[in-house]
Amino acid sequence: MGTVLDSHFLALTAIVTVGYQLLFFIITALLRFDKVTDFAGSTNFIIIAILTLALKGAWHFRQIVLTVLVTIWGLRLGLFLLARIIQWGEDRRFDKMRDNLGKLAFFWIFQAVWVWSVSLPVTVVNASDRNPSIEARDIIGWVMWLVGICVEATADQQKLAFKNSPINRGKWCDVGVWKYSRHPNYFGEMFLWWGIFVASTPVLSGVEWLVILGPIFLTLLLLFVSGIPLLESSADKRYGRLEEYRAYKNATSPLIPLPPAVYGALPSWFKATFLLELPLYNPGPGGDPIS
């Protein structure tokens, strides 16, 4: 079908994303019902991917593969988060937002920006007329996606099972992949979206390379804003006085999975420079976990 509003579907996907998030914002604000928040974000990715693929109508193999990968990720994450919040009963992130319409609106605006920007690689690929042969970059990107979603899904299920066990009440999750990374789910999410970007590069030309801003935005968001910093602060407040927790934190990589014996033996400067052990995650004296 070709072009709708602009040749790269950027305006169309922005309008669709704003409209979709606005709908759920209204539901949340009027009904004080926030169980569908994460589901709205995840499914928005699916809508953008399928819509742009169908509107272009080229059905190139690369376009189909990337659309399928985004759809699998969105369905898996969206259904997992929806089931989890139904089980838990409430989303504590919104405790201070339910009575503050401005803060609630800002959250939904930010979610719309997140969806639209991170979707840029698949949006531009689906809008493209170029169809070069499958090459190494495609395969590398698909493998990165596979590794990323396996790590993310495994981490999510392991932590959910850990939290659901009564014997673990009041403990931090340090089993399975959580022995090797304090935030393996975020590592998986970053890695799979960088994989989507890598798999999109054979099609990119000129200014289209700016779609790299999508995975960059996601990475910065999880590293510095709403991901790791919030969870590190929360864990430090709950467990920071426990020697076992401080030992776990000092021996466990914040993001990239590594054996504790290896990570714990590395010097602090190496951890901070190459493995993202940022001062932001260790606000105590000398950069140690707070106590």
Coordinates of C-alpha atoms in Angstrom, one line a residue:
M1 CA 0.0 0.0 0.0
G2 CA 3.0 2.3 0.4
T3 CA 3.1 5.7 2.1
V4 CA 0.8 6.8 4.9
L5 CA 1.5 10.4 6.1
D6 CA 5.3 10.0 5.5
S7 CA 7.4 7.4 3.8
H8 CA 8.8 6.0 7.0
F9 CA 5.5 5.7 8.9
L10 CA 7.0 7.9 11.6
A11 CA 4.0 10.3 11.9
L12 CA 1.5 7.4 11.6
T13 CA 3.2 5.3 14.4
A14 CA 3.4 8.4 16.6
I15 CA -0.3 9.1 16.2
V16 CA -1.3 5.5 16.8
T17 CA 1.0 5.3 19.9
V18 CA -0.3 8.5 21.4
G19 CA -3.9 7.4 20.8
Y20 CA -3.4 4.0 22.2
Q21 CA -1.6 5.2 25.3
L22 CA -4.2 8.0 25.7
L23 CA -7.0 5.4 25.8
F24 CA -5.4 3.5 28.6
F25 CA -4.5 6.7 30.4
I26 CA -8.2 7.7 30.5
I27 CA -9.1 4.2 31.8
T28 CA -6.5 4.5 34.5
A29 CA -7.4 8.0 35.5
L30 CA -11.2 7.5 35.5
L31 CA -11.4 4.0 36.9
R32 CA -8.2 4.1 39.0
F33 CA -7.3 0.9 37.4
D34 CA -3.6 0.4 36.7
K35 CA -3.4 -3.3 36.1
V36 CA -3.2 -2.8 32.3
T37 CA -0.3 -0.3 32.3
D38 CA 2.5 -2.6 31.3
F39 CA 0.2 -4.6 29.0
A40 CA -0.6 -1.4 27.2
G41 CA 3.1 -0.7 26.6
S42 CA 4.0 -4.1 25.4
T43 CA 1.0 -4.6 23.1
N44 CA 1.7 -1.1 21.6
F45 CA 4.9 -2.5 20.1
I46 CA 3.0 -5.3 18.5
I47 CA 0.5 -2.9 17.0
I48 CA 3.2 -0.8 15.5
A49 CA 5.1 -3.7 14.0
I50 CA 2.1 -5.5 12.5
L51 CA 0.5 -2.2 11.3
T52 CA 3.6 -1.0 9.4
L53 CA 4.2 -4.4 7.9
A54 CA 0.6 -4.6 6.6
L55 CA 0.4 -1.0 5.4
K56 CA 3.6 -1.3 3.4
G57 CA 2.5 -4.6 1.9
A58 CA 6.0 -5.6 0.6
W59 CA 6.2 -8.7 2.9
H60 CA 10.0 -9.0 2.6
F61 CA 11.4 -11.8 4.6
R62 CA 13.5 -9.5 6.8
Q63 CA 10.4 -7.4 7.6
I64 CA 8.3 -10.5 8.5
V65 CA 11.1 -11.9 10.7
L66 CA 11.5 -8.7 12.7
T67 CA 7.8 -8.2 13.0
V68 CA 7.4 -11.8 14.4
L69 CA 10.3 -11.2 16.8
V70 CA 8.8 -8.0 18.2
T71 CA 5.3 -9.7 18.4
I72 CA 6.7 -12.7 20.3
W73 CA 8.6 -10.4 22.7
G74 CA 5.5 -8.2 23.2
L75 CA 3.1 -11.0 23.8
R76 CA 5.4 -12.8 26.2
L77 CA 6.2 -9.7 28.3
G78 CA 2.7 -8.3 28.2
L79 CA 1.0 -11.5 29.3
F80 CA 3.6 -12.1 32.0
L81 CA 3.3 -8.7 33.5
L82 CA -0.5 -8.7 33.2
A83 CA -0.7 -12.1 35.0
R84 CA 1.8 -10.9 37.7
I85 CA -0.1 -7.7 38.5
I86 CA -3.4 -9.6 38.7
Q87 CA -1.8 -12.0 41.1
W88 CA -0.2 -9.2 43.2
G89 CA -3.3 -7.0 43.2
E90 CA -1.8 -3.6 42.7
D91 CA 1.1 -1.7 41.1
R92 CA 3.0 0.1 43.8
R93 CA 4.6 2.4 41.3
F94 CA 1.3 4.2 41.1
D95 CA 0.8 4.7 44.8
K96 CA 1.9 8.4 44.5
M97 CA 0.3 8.9 41.1
R98 CA -3.3 7.9 41.5
D99 CA -4.3 11.2 43.1
N100 CA -2.0 13.3 41.0
L101 CA -3.2 13.6 37.5
G102 CA -0.1 15.5 36.3
K103 CA 2.3 12.8 37.5
L104 CA 0.0 10.1 36.0
A105 CA -0.1 11.9 32.6
F106 CA 3.7 12.3 32.6
F107 CA 4.1 8.6 33.1
W108 CA 1.8 7.8 30.1
I109 CA 3.5 10.4 27.9
F110 CA 6.9 8.9 28.8
Q111 CA 5.6 5.4 28.0
A112 CA 4.4 6.6 24.6
V113 CA 7.9 8.1 23.9
W114 CA 9.4 4.8 25.0
V115 CA 7.3 2.7 22.7
W116 CA 7.6 4.9 19.6
S117 CA 11.4 5.4 19.9
V118 CA 12.4 1.8 20.7
S119 CA 10.2 0.6 17.8
L120 CA 12.1 2.8 15.3
P121 CA 14.3 0.0 13.8
V122 CA 11.4 -2.2 12.9
T123 CA 9.2 0.7 11.8
V124 CA 11.9 1.9 9.3
V125 CA 12.6 -1.6 8.1
N126 CA 8.9 -2.3 7.5
A127 CA 8.6 1.0 5.6
S128 CA 11.6 0.4 3.4
D129 CA 11.6 -0.6 -0.3
R130 CA 15.1 -2.0 0.0
N131 CA 15.4 -5.8 0.2
P132 CA 19.1 -6.8 0.2
S133 CA 19.9 -10.5 0.6
I134 CA 20.1 -12.0 4.1
E135 CA 23.6 -11.5 5.5
A136 CA 25.7 -12.0 8.6
R137 CA 24.3 -8.9 10.3
D138 CA 20.8 -10.3 10.1
I139 CA 21.8 -13.6 11.6
I140 CA 23.8 -11.9 14.4
G141 CA 20.9 -9.7 15.2
W142 CA 18.4 -12.6 15.3
V143 CA 20.8 -14.6 17.6
M144 CA 21.2 -11.6 19.9
W145 CA 17.4 -11.4 20.1
L146 CA 17.1 -15.1 20.9
V147 CA 19.7 -14.9 23.7
G148 CA 18.1 -11.7 25.1
I149 CA 14.6 -13.0 25.2
C150 CA 15.7 -16.3 26.7
V151 CA 17.6 -14.5 29.5
E152 CA 14.7 -12.1 30.1
A153 CA 12.0 -14.8 30.2
T154 CA 14.1 -17.1 32.4
A155 CA 14.9 -14.3 34.8
D156 CA 11.3 -13.2 35.0
Q157 CA 10.0 -16.8 35.7
Q158 CA 12.8 -17.5 38.3
K159 CA 12.1 -14.3 40.2
L160 CA 8.3 -14.9 40.2
A161 CA 8.7 -18.4 41.5
F162 CA 11.2 -17.1 44.1
K163 CA 8.8 -14.4 45.3
N164 CA 5.8 -16.8 45.4
S165 CA 7.6 -19.2 47.7
P166 CA 6.7 -18.5 51.4
I167 CA 10.2 -19.5 52.6
N168 CA 11.7 -16.7 50.6
R169 CA 9.6 -13.9 52.2
G170 CA 11.8 -11.0 53.0
K171 CA 14.7 -12.2 50.9
W172 CA 16.2 -10.9 47.7
C173 CA 16.3 -13.1 44.6
D174 CA 19.8 -14.7 44.2
V175 CA 18.9 -18.0 42.4
G176 CA 19.3 -19.1 38.8
V177 CA 20.5 -16.3 36.5
W178 CA 20.1 -13.9 39.4
K179 CA 23.3 -15.4 40.9
Y180 CA 25.2 -14.0 37.9
S181 CA 23.5 -10.6 37.5
R182 CA 21.5 -8.4 39.8
H183 CA 19.3 -7.4 36.9
P184 CA 19.4 -10.2 34.3
N185 CA 15.9 -9.3 32.9
Y186 CA 17.2 -5.8 32.0
F187 CA 20.3 -7.3 30.4
G188 CA 18.0 -9.5 28.3
E189 CA 15.8 -6.7 27.3
M190 CA 18.6 -4.4 26.2
F191 CA 20.4 -7.2 24.4
L192 CA 17.3 -8.3 22.4
W193 CA 16.5 -4.7 21.3
W194 CA 20.1 -4.2 20.2
G195 CA 19.7 -7.4 18.3
I196 CA 16.7 -5.9 16.5
F197 CA 18.7 -2.9 15.6
V198 CA 21.7 -5.0 14.3
A199 CA 19.2 -7.0 12.2
S200 CA 17.8 -3.8 10.7
T201 CA 21.1 -2.4 9.6
P202 CA 21.3 -4.1 6.1
V203 CA 18.3 -2.0 5.1
L204 CA 19.4 1.4 6.7
S205 CA 20.7 4.3 4.6
G206 CA 21.7 7.8 5.4
V207 CA 19.5 9.5 8.0
E208 CA 17.8 6.2 8.7
W209 CA 20.7 5.2 10.8
L210 CA 19.3 7.5 13.5
V211 CA 17.0 4.6 14.5
I212 CA 20.0 3.6 16.7
L213 CA 18.5 6.2 19.1
G214 CA 15.8 3.6 19.9
P215 CA 18.1 1.1 21.7
I216 CA 20.2 3.9 23.0
F217 CA 17.1 5.5 24.6
L218 CA 16.1 2.1 26.1
T219 CA 19.7 1.5 27.5
L220 CA 19.9 4.9 29.1
L221 CA 16.4 4.6 30.5
L222 CA 17.2 1.3 32.2
L223 CA 20.7 2.3 33.4
F224 CA 20.0 5.7 34.7
V225 CA 16.2 6.5 35.1
S226 CA 13.4 4.0 35.7
G227 CA 15.1 0.6 35.7
I228 CA 18.2 -0.3 37.7
P229 CA 18.5 2.9 39.9
L230 CA 15.0 2.5 41.3
L231 CA 15.4 -1.2 42.1
E232 CA 18.9 -0.8 43.5
S233 CA 17.6 2.0 45.8
S234 CA 14.7 -0.1 46.9
A235 CA 16.8 -3.2 47.6
D236 CA 19.4 -1.1 49.5
K237 CA 16.7 0.3 51.8
R238 CA 15.2 -3.1 52.5
Y239 CA 18.4 -5.2 52.8
G240 CA 21.3 -2.8 53.1
R241 CA 21.9 -3.6 56.7
L242 CA 22.3 -7.3 56.1
E243 CA 25.9 -8.5 55.6
E244 CA 24.7 -11.3 53.3
Y245 CA 23.1 -8.8 51.0
R246 CA 26.1 -6.6 50.9
A247 CA 28.3 -9.6 50.1
Y248 CA 25.9 -10.6 47.3
K249 CA 25.9 -7.1 45.8
N250 CA 29.7 -6.8 45.9
A251 CA 30.1 -10.2 44.2
T252 CA 27.4 -9.9 41.6
S253 CA 27.5 -7.9 38.4
P254 CA 24.8 -5.2 38.2
L255 CA 23.9 -6.1 34.6
I256 CA 26.2 -8.4 32.4
P257 CA 26.0 -12.0 33.7
L258 CA 29.3 -13.1 35.2
P259 CA 30.3 -15.8 37.7
P260 CA 30.4 -14.3 41.2
A261 CA 33.9 -15.6 41.8
V262 CA 35.2 -13.7 38.7
Y263 CA 33.2 -10.5 39.3
G264 CA 34.0 -10.4 43.0
A265 CA 37.7 -10.6 42.4
L266 CA 37.8 -7.7 39.9
P267 CA 39.1 -4.3 41.1
S268 CA 36.5 -1.6 41.7
W269 CA 37.8 0.7 38.9
F270 CA 37.4 -2.1 36.4
K271 CA 33.8 -2.8 37.5
A272 CA 32.9 0.8 37.3
T273 CA 34.6 1.4 33.9
F274 CA 33.7 -1.7 32.0
L275 CA 30.9 -3.5 33.9
L276 CA 28.6 -0.6 34.7
E277 CA 29.0 -0.7 38.5
L278 CA 28.1 2.9 38.7
P279 CA 28.3 5.1 41.8
L280 CA 24.5 5.7 41.3
Y281 CA 24.0 2.1 42.4
N282 CA 26.2 2.3 45.4
P283 CA 25.3 5.5 47.3
G284 CA 27.0 4.5 50.6
P285 CA 30.4 5.7 51.9
G286 CA 33.2 4.7 49.6
G287 CA 30.7 3.5 47.0
D288 CA 29.6 0.5 49.1
P289 CA 26.0 -0.6 49.5
I290 CA 24.2 1.5 52.1
S291 CA 24.1 0.1 55.6

